[in-house]
Coordinates of C-alpha atoms in Angstrom, one line a residue:
Chain A
M154 CA -5.0 9.5 -25.4
S155 CA -6.4 8.1 -28.7
D156 CA -9.6 8.8 -30.6
F157 CA -12.2 6.1 -30.4
P158 CA -14.4 5.6 -33.5
E159 CA -18.1 5.3 -32.8
E160 CA -18.1 1.7 -34.0
L161 CA -15.5 0.8 -31.4
R162 CA -17.4 2.7 -28.7
A163 CA -20.5 0.8 -29.6
L164 CA -18.6 -2.5 -29.5
L165 CA -17.3 -1.7 -26.0
R166 CA -20.8 -1.2 -24.8
Q167 CA -22.0 -4.6 -26.1
P168 CA -22.1 -7.3 -23.4
D169 CA -21.1 -10.0 -25.9
T170 CA -18.1 -8.3 -27.3
A171 CA -14.8 -10.2 -26.8
K172 CA -12.3 -8.1 -24.9
V173 CA -8.9 -9.5 -24.3
I174 CA -5.7 -8.0 -22.9
A175 CA -2.3 -9.3 -23.9
T176 CA 0.7 -8.7 -21.7
V177 CA 4.3 -9.8 -21.2
G178 CA 5.5 -10.3 -17.6
R179 CA 8.8 -10.2 -15.8
E180 CA 10.0 -13.5 -17.2
G181 CA 9.1 -12.5 -20.7
A182 CA 6.2 -15.0 -21.0
P183 CA 3.3 -13.7 -23.1
H184 CA -0.2 -13.9 -21.5
V185 CA -3.7 -13.3 -22.8
A186 CA -6.7 -12.8 -20.6
A187 CA -10.4 -12.0 -21.4
R188 CA -11.9 -9.2 -19.3
P189 CA -15.6 -8.7 -20.1
T190 CA -15.9 -5.6 -17.8
L191 CA -13.5 -3.6 -19.9
Q192 CA -15.2 -0.3 -20.7
L193 CA -14.5 3.2 -21.9
L194 CA -14.3 6.0 -19.4
A195 CA -15.4 9.6 -20.1
N196 CA -11.8 10.8 -20.4
G197 CA -10.9 8.3 -23.1
D198 CA -9.1 5.8 -20.8
L199 CA -10.3 2.2 -20.5
A200 CA -11.0 0.5 -17.2
F201 CA -11.8 -3.0 -16.0
A202 CA -12.2 -4.9 -12.8
E203 CA -9.6 -7.3 -11.6
V204 CA -10.7 -9.9 -9.1
L205 CA -7.2 -10.9 -7.7
D206 CA -3.9 -9.2 -7.2
S207 CA -2.3 -12.6 -7.6
S208 CA -3.6 -13.2 -11.2
Q209 CA -1.0 -13.3 -13.9
L210 CA -2.7 -10.3 -15.6
S211 CA -2.4 -8.3 -12.4
K212 CA 1.3 -9.1 -12.1
D213 CA 1.9 -8.3 -15.7
L214 CA 0.1 -5.0 -15.5
V215 CA 2.1 -4.0 -12.5
Y216 CA 5.3 -5.0 -14.3
A217 CA 4.2 -3.0 -17.4
L218 CA 3.3 0.1 -15.3
W219 CA 6.6 -0.1 -13.4
F220 CA 8.8 -0.6 -16.3
E221 CA 6.9 1.3 -19.0
R222 CA 6.0 -1.7 -21.2
P223 CA 3.1 -1.5 -23.7
I224 CA 0.2 -3.9 -23.6
A225 CA -2.2 -4.9 -26.4
I226 CA -6.0 -5.0 -26.3
G227 CA -8.2 -6.9 -28.7
I228 CA -11.8 -6.0 -29.1
S229 CA -14.0 -8.1 -31.4
R230 CA -17.5 -9.2 -32.2
G231 CA -18.4 -11.1 -35.3
E232 CA -16.4 -9.7 -38.2
A233 CA -15.6 -6.5 -36.3
A234 CA -12.2 -6.4 -34.7
W235 CA -10.0 -3.6 -33.2
Q236 CA -6.5 -3.7 -32.0
L237 CA -5.4 -1.2 -29.3
T238 CA -2.0 -0.4 -27.9
A239 CA -2.1 0.9 -24.3
R240 CA -0.2 1.4 -21.0
P241 CA -1.4 0.5 -17.6
W242 CA -2.0 4.0 -16.2
R243 CA -3.4 3.5 -12.7
C244 CA -4.3 0.7 -10.3
V245 CA -7.4 1.9 -8.4
V246 CA -7.7 0.4 -4.8
A247 CA -10.4 2.7 -3.3
G248 CA -12.9 5.3 -4.3
P249 CA -15.8 5.9 -6.6
L250 CA -14.5 4.0 -9.6
L251 CA -13.7 0.9 -7.6
K252 CA -17.1 1.1 -6.0
Q253 CA -18.8 1.5 -9.4
F254 CA -17.2 -1.7 -10.7
L255 CA -17.8 -3.6 -7.5
L256 CA -21.5 -2.7 -7.4
A257 CA -21.8 -3.8 -11.0
A258 CA -20.2 -7.1 -10.2
R259 CA -22.5 -7.6 -7.3
A260 CA -25.5 -6.7 -9.4
A261 CA -24.5 -9.3 -11.9
Q262 CA -23.1 -12.1 -9.8
G263 CA -24.7 -11.6 -6.4
P264 CA -23.8 -9.9 -3.1
D265 CA -20.7 -12.0 -2.4
A266 CA -19.0 -11.0 -5.7
D267 CA -15.8 -9.1 -5.1
I268 CA -13.0 -7.4 -6.9
A269 CA -9.5 -6.4 -5.8
T270 CA -8.7 -3.4 -8.1
V271 CA -9.8 -1.5 -11.1
W272 CA -7.1 -1.0 -13.7
V273 CA -7.2 2.1 -15.8
L274 CA -5.5 1.7 -19.2
R275 CA -4.3 4.7 -21.3
V276 CA -4.7 4.0 -24.9
D277 CA -2.0 5.1 -27.3
A278 CA -3.1 3.7 -30.6
V279 CA -6.3 2.3 -32.1
R280 CA -6.4 0.3 -35.3
D281 CA -9.3 -1.3 -37.2
D282 CA -8.2 -5.0 -37.3
S283 CA -11.2 -6.5 -39.0
P284 CA -10.4 -9.0 -41.8
E285 CA -12.3 -6.9 -44.4
T286 CA -10.4 -3.7 -43.5
Q287 CA -7.1 -5.6 -43.6
R288 CA -7.9 -7.1 -46.9
L289 CA -8.9 -3.7 -48.4
A290 CA -5.7 -2.2 -47.0
D291 CA -3.6 -5.0 -48.4
A292 CA -5.3 -4.8 -51.8
A293 CA -4.6 -1.1 -52.0
L294 CA -1.0 -1.6 -51.1
R295 CA -0.3 -4.7 -53.3
P296 CA -3.2 -4.9 -55.7
N297 CA -1.9 -8.0 -57.6
A298 CA 0.1 -9.8 -55.0
G299 CA -0.4 -12.6 -52.7
A300 CA -4.0 -13.8 -53.5
H301 CA -4.6 -17.2 -54.9
L302 CA -5.2 -17.0 -58.6
D303 CA -8.0 -19.6 -58.6
R304 CA -10.4 -17.3 -56.7
E305 CA -13.8 -17.0 -58.2
S306 CA -13.4 -13.2 -58.7
L307 CA -10.2 -13.7 -60.7
V308 CA -10.3 -16.8 -62.8
R309 CA -12.3 -17.2 -66.1
R310 CA -13.5 -20.7 -66.1
A311 CA -13.7 -22.5 -69.5
V312 CA -17.2 -23.6 -70.3
V313 CA -17.3 -27.2 -71.1
S314 CA -20.0 -28.2 -73.4
Chain B
M200 CA 24.4 27.1 0.9
P201 CA 23.4 24.4 -1.6
R202 CA 22.4 21.1 0.0
P203 CA 24.6 18.2 -0.7
H204 CA 23.6 16.1 -3.7
D205 CA 21.2 13.4 -2.7
P206 CA 20.5 11.0 -5.6
G207 CA 16.8 10.7 -6.2
P208 CA 14.6 8.0 -7.6
R209 CA 15.6 8.5 -11.2
E210 CA 19.3 8.3 -10.5
V211 CA 18.9 5.3 -8.2
A212 CA 16.6 3.5 -10.6
A213 CA 19.3 3.9 -13.3
L214 CA 21.8 2.2 -10.9
H215 CA 19.3 -0.5 -9.9
P216 CA 17.2 -1.3 -12.9
Q217 CA 15.4 -4.1 -11.1
V218 CA 13.8 -1.7 -8.7
P219 CA 11.0 0.3 -10.2
F220 CA 11.0 4.1 -10.2
L221 CA 7.6 4.2 -8.4
I222 CA 8.8 2.1 -5.4
L223 CA 11.9 4.3 -5.1
L224 CA 9.7 7.4 -5.4
K225 CA 7.5 6.1 -2.6
M226 CA 10.5 5.5 -0.3
D227 CA 11.9 8.9 -1.1
L228 CA 8.6 10.4 -0.3
Q229 CA 8.7 8.6 3.0
R230 CA 12.3 9.9 3.6
R231 CA 11.7 13.5 2.7
G232 CA 8.0 14.1 3.3
L233 CA 5.8 16.3 1.2
Q234 CA 4.0 19.6 1.4
L235 CA 0.9 20.8 -0.4
T236 CA 0.6 24.0 -2.3
P237 CA -2.3 26.3 -1.4
A238 CA -4.1 25.1 -4.5
A239 CA -3.7 21.4 -3.5
L240 CA -4.7 22.2 0.0
D241 CA -7.9 23.8 -1.3
A242 CA -8.6 20.8 -3.5
V243 CA -8.4 18.3 -0.7
Q244 CA -11.2 20.2 1.1
D245 CA -13.5 18.5 -1.4
P246 CA -15.7 16.0 0.3
L247 CA -14.1 13.2 -1.8
Y248 CA -10.8 13.8 -0.1
D249 CA -11.5 15.7 3.2
Y250 CA -10.2 13.5 6.0
G251 CA -11.3 16.2 8.5
R252 CA -9.4 18.1 11.1
S253 CA -6.1 16.5 11.8
Y254 CA -3.1 17.1 14.0
V255 CA -1.1 16.4 10.9
I256 CA -1.1 19.7 9.0
Y257 CA 0.2 19.3 5.5
G258 CA 2.2 22.2 4.3
Q259 CA 3.5 25.1 6.3
G260 CA 2.8 24.2 9.9
E261 CA 0.9 26.8 11.9
A262 CA 0.2 29.0 8.8
V263 CA -2.1 26.3 7.5
R264 CA -5.2 25.3 9.4
K265 CA -7.2 23.4 6.9
N266 CA -8.5 19.9 6.8
A267 CA -6.0 17.2 5.8
P268 CA -6.3 14.5 3.1
G269 CA -5.7 10.8 3.6
P270 CA -2.7 8.9 2.4
L271 CA -1.1 9.9 -0.9
L272 CA -1.7 7.4 -3.7
L273 CA 0.8 6.7 -6.5
R274 CA -0.4 5.3 -9.9
D275 CA 0.5 1.8 -9.0
G276 CA -2.0 1.8 -6.2
T277 CA 0.4 2.0 -3.4
S278 CA -0.1 4.5 -0.6
V279 CA 2.3 6.8 1.1
L280 CA 1.8 7.8 4.7
V281 CA 3.7 11.0 4.5
L282 CA 3.0 13.0 7.7
A283 CA 4.0 16.3 6.3
G284 CA 4.6 19.3 8.4
A285 CA 7.8 19.0 6.4
Q286 CA 10.0 16.8 8.4
T287 CA 12.9 17.5 6.2
A288 CA 14.4 20.6 4.6
D289 CA 13.6 19.5 1.0
P290 CA 10.1 17.9 0.9
Y291 CA 8.3 17.0 -2.3
T292 CA 5.4 19.2 -3.3
V293 CA 1.9 18.3 -4.4
D294 CA 0.2 20.9 -6.5
F295 CA -3.3 20.9 -8.1
H296 CA -4.0 22.0 -11.6
D297 CA -6.2 21.0 -14.6
G298 CA -8.3 19.0 -12.2
R299 CA -5.5 16.7 -11.0
F300 CA -2.9 16.4 -8.3
V301 CA 0.7 16.5 -9.5
L302 CA 3.9 15.8 -7.7
Y303 CA 7.0 18.0 -8.0
D304 CA 10.5 17.7 -6.7
A305 CA 11.4 21.4 -6.6
A306 CA 10.5 22.6 -10.1
E307 CA 10.7 19.1 -11.7
F308 CA 7.4 17.4 -12.6
I309 CA 7.5 13.9 -11.2
D310 CA 4.1 12.2 -11.7
E311 CA 0.4 12.4 -11.4
V312 CA -0.8 11.4 -7.9
D313 CA -4.0 11.1 -6.0
F314 CA -5.2 11.0 -2.4
T315 CA -7.2 8.2 -0.7
P316 CA -10.9 9.0 -0.8
R317 CA -12.5 9.8 2.5
P318 CA -14.4 6.8 3.9
D319 CA -18.2 7.2 4.4
Y320 CA -17.9 6.7 8.2
Y321 CA -15.8 9.8 8.7
G322 CA -17.8 12.6 10.3
K323 CA -20.2 10.2 12.0
R324 CA -20.3 9.6 15.8
T325 CA -20.8 6.6 17.9
S326 CA -23.9 6.3 20.2
R327 CA -21.6 7.7 23.0
G328 CA -20.9 10.8 20.8
V329 CA -17.3 9.9 19.9
P330 CA -16.2 10.9 16.4
M331 CA -15.6 7.6 14.6
E332 CA -12.5 8.9 12.8
T333 CA -10.9 9.1 16.3
I334 CA -11.6 5.4 16.8
A335 CA -10.4 4.2 13.5
T336 CA -8.4 5.8 10.7
A337 CA -8.5 4.7 7.1
R338 CA -5.9 3.6 4.7
P339 CA -7.0 2.7 1.2
Q340 CA -8.1 -0.8 2.1
R341 CA -7.3 -1.0 5.8
L342 CA -9.1 0.1 8.9
D343 CA -6.5 1.1 11.6
L344 CA -7.5 1.0 15.3
N345 CA -5.6 2.1 18.4
P346 CA -7.4 0.5 21.4
Y347 CA -4.9 2.1 23.8
R348 CA -3.4 5.5 23.0
F349 CA -0.5 5.7 25.3
C350 CA 2.9 4.0 25.4
H351 CA 4.2 3.2 28.9
F352 CA 7.7 2.9 27.5
W353 CA 7.7 6.7 27.5
E354 CA 7.5 6.6 31.3
G355 CA 11.0 6.9 32.5
G356 CA 12.3 7.7 29.0
N357 CA 12.3 4.1 27.8
Q358 CA 10.6 4.9 24.5
C359 CA 12.2 3.8 21.3
R360 CA 14.6 6.5 20.3
Y361 CA 13.2 7.0 16.8
C362 CA 9.6 7.2 18.1
A363 CA 7.4 10.2 18.1
Y364 CA 4.1 8.5 18.6
F365 CA 1.8 9.7 21.3
T366 CA 3.6 13.0 21.4
D367 CA 0.7 14.8 19.8
V368 CA -2.1 13.8 22.2
T369 CA -2.7 17.4 23.3
A370 CA -3.2 18.6 19.7
T371 CA -5.4 15.6 18.9
K372 CA -7.6 16.1 22.0
A373 CA -8.1 19.7 21.0
L374 CA -9.5 18.7 17.6
V375 CA -12.0 16.2 18.9
D376 CA -13.6 18.1 21.8
G377 CA -11.4 16.5 24.4
K378 CA -13.0 13.0 23.7
F379 CA -9.6 11.3 23.5
P380 CA -9.2 9.0 26.4
R381 CA -6.2 6.6 26.6
E382 CA -8.5 3.6 26.5
V383 CA -11.1 3.2 23.8
D384 CA -14.5 1.8 24.7
P385 CA -14.9 -1.5 22.9
E386 CA -18.5 -0.5 22.0
D387 CA -17.1 2.5 20.2
I388 CA -14.9 0.1 18.3
Y389 CA -17.8 -2.2 17.5
E390 CA -20.0 0.6 16.2
T391 CA -17.2 2.3 14.2
V392 CA -16.3 -1.0 12.4
A393 CA -20.0 -1.7 11.8
E394 CA -20.4 1.7 10.2
A395 CA -17.2 1.3 8.1
L396 CA -18.4 -2.0 6.7
K397 CA -21.5 -0.3 5.3
E398 CA -19.4 1.2 2.5
P399 CA -19.0 -1.3 -0.4
G400 CA -15.5 -2.4 -1.1
R401 CA -13.8 0.1 1.2
F402 CA -12.0 -2.3 3.6
S403 CA -10.4 -5.7 3.3
Q404 CA -8.4 -5.8 6.6
V405 CA -8.5 -4.5 10.1
M406 CA -5.3 -3.6 11.9
L407 CA -4.8 -3.0 15.6
T408 CA -1.9 -1.4 17.3
S409 CA -1.5 0.3 20.6
G410 CA 1.1 1.8 22.9
A411 CA 3.0 -0.7 24.9
D412 CA 1.6 -1.6 28.3
P413 CA 3.8 -4.1 30.2
R414 CA 1.6 -4.1 33.3
G415 CA -0.2 -7.2 34.5
E416 CA 0.5 -10.5 36.3
R417 CA 2.6 -11.6 33.4
T418 CA 4.3 -8.9 31.3
F419 CA 1.8 -7.4 28.9
D420 CA -1.2 -9.1 30.4
F421 CA -3.1 -5.7 30.5
E422 CA -2.3 -5.1 26.9
V423 CA -3.3 -8.6 25.8
G424 CA -6.6 -8.3 27.6
R425 CA -7.4 -5.0 25.9
Q426 CA -6.5 -6.4 22.5
I427 CA -8.8 -9.3 23.1
E428 CA -11.7 -7.1 24.1
A429 CA -11.1 -4.9 21.0
L430 CA -10.9 -7.9 18.7
Q431 CA -14.0 -9.5 20.1
A432 CA -15.8 -6.2 19.6
I433 CA -14.7 -6.1 16.0
G434 CA -15.5 -9.8 15.5
R435 CA -19.2 -9.2 16.5
N436 CA -19.5 -7.6 13.0
F437 CA -18.7 -10.8 11.2
K438 CA -20.5 -14.1 10.6
T439 CA -17.2 -16.0 10.2
R440 CA -15.0 -17.2 13.0
R441 CA -12.0 -15.3 11.6
F442 CA -11.7 -12.0 9.7
A443 CA -8.7 -10.6 7.9
S444 CA -6.8 -8.8 10.6
E445 CA -3.4 -7.9 12.0
L446 CA -2.2 -7.1 15.5
I447 CA 1.0 -5.1 15.7
G448 CA 1.7 -5.5 19.4
C449 CA 4.4 -6.2 22.0
A450 CA 6.0 -9.6 22.4
Y451 CA 3.6 -11.9 24.1
D452 CA 4.3 -15.2 25.7
K453 CA 2.9 -18.4 24.2
Q454 CA -0.1 -18.5 26.5
Q455 CA -1.0 -15.0 25.7
L456 CA -0.7 -15.7 22.0
Q457 CA -2.9 -18.8 22.3
R458 CA -5.5 -16.6 24.0
L459 CA -5.4 -14.1 21.1
H460 CA -5.8 -16.9 18.6
D461 CA -8.5 -18.9 20.5
E462 CA -10.6 -16.1 21.9
T463 CA -10.7 -13.8 18.9
G464 CA -10.8 -13.9 15.1
L465 CA -7.3 -12.6 14.6
T466 CA -5.4 -13.9 11.6
S467 CA -1.9 -12.4 11.9
Y468 CA 0.4 -11.1 14.5
C469 CA 3.4 -8.7 14.3
P470 CA 5.8 -8.1 17.2
D471 CA 8.3 -5.6 15.8
I472 CA 12.0 -6.3 16.3
E473 CA 12.8 -2.8 15.0
V474 CA 16.6 -3.4 15.2
W475 CA 18.4 -6.7 14.8
D476 CA 21.8 -6.1 16.2
P477 CA 21.8 -7.0 20.0
K478 CA 23.7 -3.9 21.2
L479 CA 21.8 -1.5 19.0
F480 CA 18.5 -3.1 20.0
D481 CA 19.3 -2.3 23.6
W482 CA 20.4 1.2 22.8
I483 CA 17.7 2.2 20.4
C484 CA 14.7 0.3 22.0
P485 CA 15.3 0.6 25.8
G486 CA 11.7 -0.2 26.6
K487 CA 11.8 -3.4 24.6
A488 CA 15.2 -4.2 26.2
K489 CA 13.7 -3.8 29.6
F490 CA 10.5 -5.8 28.9
N491 CA 11.9 -8.5 28.4
G492 CA 14.8 -8.2 26.1
R493 CA 15.7 -9.0 22.5
D494 CA 15.6 -12.8 22.9
W495 CA 12.1 -12.6 24.3
W496 CA 10.9 -10.5 21.4
I497 CA 12.4 -12.9 18.9
R498 CA 11.0 -15.9 20.7
S499 CA 7.6 -14.4 20.7
A500 CA 7.6 -14.1 16.9
L501 CA 8.8 -17.7 16.5
E502 CA 6.3 -19.1 18.9
A503 CA 3.5 -17.2 17.2
V504 CA 4.3 -19.2 14.0
D505 CA 3.2 -22.4 15.8
I506 CA -0.1 -20.8 16.6
F507 CA -0.9 -18.5 13.6
G508 CA 1.0 -20.5 10.9
P509 CA 4.0 -19.8 8.7
G510 CA 3.6 -16.5 6.8
N511 CA 1.1 -15.1 9.2
V512 CA 3.6 -13.7 11.6
Y513 CA 5.5 -10.5 10.7
T514 CA 8.2 -8.3 12.2
N515 CA 9.2 -4.9 11.2
A516 CA 12.6 -3.3 11.1
V517 CA 13.0 0.5 11.1
A518 CA 15.5 0.4 8.3
G519 CA 18.3 3.0 8.6
V520 CA 18.0 3.6 12.3
E521 CA 20.8 1.1 12.9
L522 CA 23.0 3.8 11.3
A523 CA 22.1 6.4 14.0
Q524 CA 25.1 7.8 15.8
P525 CA 27.1 7.7 17.9
H526 CA 26.6 3.9 18.5
G527 CA 25.2 2.8 15.2
F528 CA 26.9 1.1 12.2
K529 CA 29.4 3.2 10.4
T530 CA 28.9 1.8 7.0
L531 CA 25.9 1.0 4.8
D532 CA 27.3 -2.4 4.1
E533 CA 27.3 -3.3 7.8
A534 CA 23.7 -2.2 8.1
L535 CA 22.6 -4.2 5.1
A536 CA 24.4 -7.3 6.3
S537 CA 22.5 -7.0 9.6
H538 CA 19.1 -6.7 7.9
F539 CA 19.8 -9.7 5.6
E540 CA 21.0 -11.8 8.6
A541 CA 17.8 -10.9 10.4
C542 CA 15.6 -11.6 7.4
E543 CA 17.2 -15.0 6.8
F544 CA 16.9 -16.0 10.5
F545 CA 13.2 -15.1 10.6
A546 CA 12.4 -16.5 7.2
K547 CA 13.8 -19.9 8.3
H548 CA 11.2 -19.9 11.0
G549 CA 8.3 -18.8 8.8
V550 CA 8.3 -15.1 10.0
V551 CA 8.0 -12.3 7.4
Y552 CA 10.6 -9.6 8.1
L553 CA 9.7 -6.3 6.6
S554 CA 11.5 -3.0 6.3
L555 CA 10.3 0.5 7.0
V556 CA 12.0 3.8 6.0
W557 CA 13.4 5.5 9.1
I558 CA 12.2 9.1 9.5
P559 CA 14.0 11.1 12.3
W560 CA 10.7 12.6 13.5
R561 CA 10.4 15.8 15.4
G562 CA 9.6 14.8 19.0
S563 CA 11.9 11.7 18.7
Q564 CA 15.3 11.4 20.4
F565 CA 16.8 10.9 17.0
H566 CA 15.5 14.1 15.5
G567 CA 18.2 15.7 13.5
Q568 CA 20.1 12.5 12.7
K569 CA 21.1 11.9 9.2
Q570 CA 19.1 9.4 7.1
P571 CA 20.8 6.9 4.9
P572 CA 20.7 7.6 1.1
L573 CA 17.9 6.3 -1.1
E574 CA 20.3 3.8 -2.7
F575 CA 20.6 2.1 0.7
Y576 CA 16.8 1.3 0.5
A577 CA 17.1 0.1 -3.1
R578 CA 19.7 -2.4 -2.1
L579 CA 17.9 -3.3 1.1
I580 CA 14.5 -4.1 -0.5
Q581 CA 16.0 -6.2 -3.3
G582 CA 18.0 -8.3 -0.8
L583 CA 15.0 -8.8 1.6
R584 CA 12.7 -9.7 -1.3
D585 CA 15.2 -12.3 -2.6
I586 CA 15.6 -13.9 0.8
K587 CA 11.9 -14.2 1.5
R588 CA 11.2 -15.5 -2.0
A589 CA 13.8 -18.2 -1.5
Y590 CA 11.7 -19.3 1.6
G591 CA 8.4 -19.0 -0.2
L592 CA 7.2 -16.2 2.0
K593 CA 5.0 -13.3 0.8
A594 CA 3.6 -10.4 2.8
V595 CA -0.1 -10.9 2.1
N596 CA -1.2 -8.8 5.1
D597 CA 1.4 -6.1 4.7
D598 CA 1.1 -5.7 1.0
Y599 CA 0.6 -2.5 -1.1
R600 CA -3.2 -2.4 -0.6
H601 CA -3.2 -2.8 3.1
C602 CA -0.2 -1.2 4.6
G603 CA 1.8 0.4 1.8
N604 CA 4.8 1.1 3.9
H605 CA 7.1 -1.6 2.7
G606 CA 9.2 -1.4 -0.5
D607 CA 10.2 -5.0 -0.1
S608 CA 6.6 -6.3 -0.1
D609 CA 5.8 -4.0 -3.0
L610 CA 8.5 -5.8 -5.1
E611 CA 6.6 -9.1 -4.5
R612 CA 3.7 -7.9 -6.6
I613 CA 5.2 -9.2 -9.8
D614 CA 6.5 -12.5 -8.3

């Protein structure tokens, strides 16, 4: 279980945060799916509602759980971005957690809304993936490398009279 | 004396890397059963898990008289109906510590597990005072009903030789104040289903099965009439003509099947062939052989496809029982070849052939027989899955969420 910075916790609570899950299935094909219901549980796991067992994401998560393959999760909003590495930990088919997500879906979409399962994901690593954090990290590692020399903060422009 | 080495799920998974450990674990749990430690037994008394008094006592038989949990859940969401009472000499063990259930094989930690939460209707009674959990039992997403709790094949010793159903009626009666008649009142069925459907997201399928009753003008007419009454009672709970449902029944003729289709909301039908080989069918299933023989049971499944549609008719095989002695196959390869031949035959006709793990139950004629090794089941489920996939068949009714008993349909989850 990984530590969740407060900024990431706050992002996960925001309804307009982009939450995507990247998987690789049995045939090796990569797949990315947005899952807005992704949320942090009290024990540090993540969970989201899946509508269909037949979705590519469901199949890939079963594959990852069975054969111990990692998955990636991207969380972003504006300039803030986080990258998580996780494992599908549990596929919930009945009980309080399923009921909680189902009732939330019905409150949001109406009484005919339905879900098949709730997936619980166990997070192994959390990384700040925002452009600014990456730039600062890169600058600290390679202070004079890579950036274009014509940037405003570097170049001294000759004053033409 | 040390028991002979019996390769477990990890060893078999190493030999068959296409079969996931969790499916092998499930099948091995079915083979060997499980027992609960006192801590785990205490933990399942929690209202979240407490399925009430049961004739199935997990753990140490008479020494344990506590309420039982529902089906065991593995992390991939599949359930395991392990009727404990330790059917074998080396069952798995479920313990409870640090607020979670954990599975052990002797001293080896295997995995975190859970139990199916108790449905809300358990503990309630119908207007006639019948405990609803005696009318319908709950799997994780399936409501199981037995409209008729007696199998007439047992009369004259014609029951299937591996069967121990309906041998526990006395114990069951004692636990429900004697309110355990053979025939269930359709009104009790109606009320129980209505109550069960009040719980959000708890059920997505209804399954009916009963003891065989060949009586009637045409064979099984009594049974068919009873199933229709039960299905109509269930159907009164729905606005739609059809509702997700499965009937595991005897082999009915076309007219009876048409009645089931036309007069009820039934969506799928499953006459179980149990054993494919003709001679072994007659030996192992004498009741089915008597009423009306293997060809009749096969024809019923095929004719049902014309009525319910391809992929909506199933048939189960009790995998491993064809190796029972003295008349069964002598080699695993012969047994596997028989299953694959059966699966191919049924698949060609749109019938989904599924395998179940054979357990030589106490109370069955085959108690004490030797089960095939776990590797047999690994080879079996891969072969069955490959055949069905080639024919575009998938077990949408008998999948991990609804039945949970079939390793071959589990494999389809990633197809």
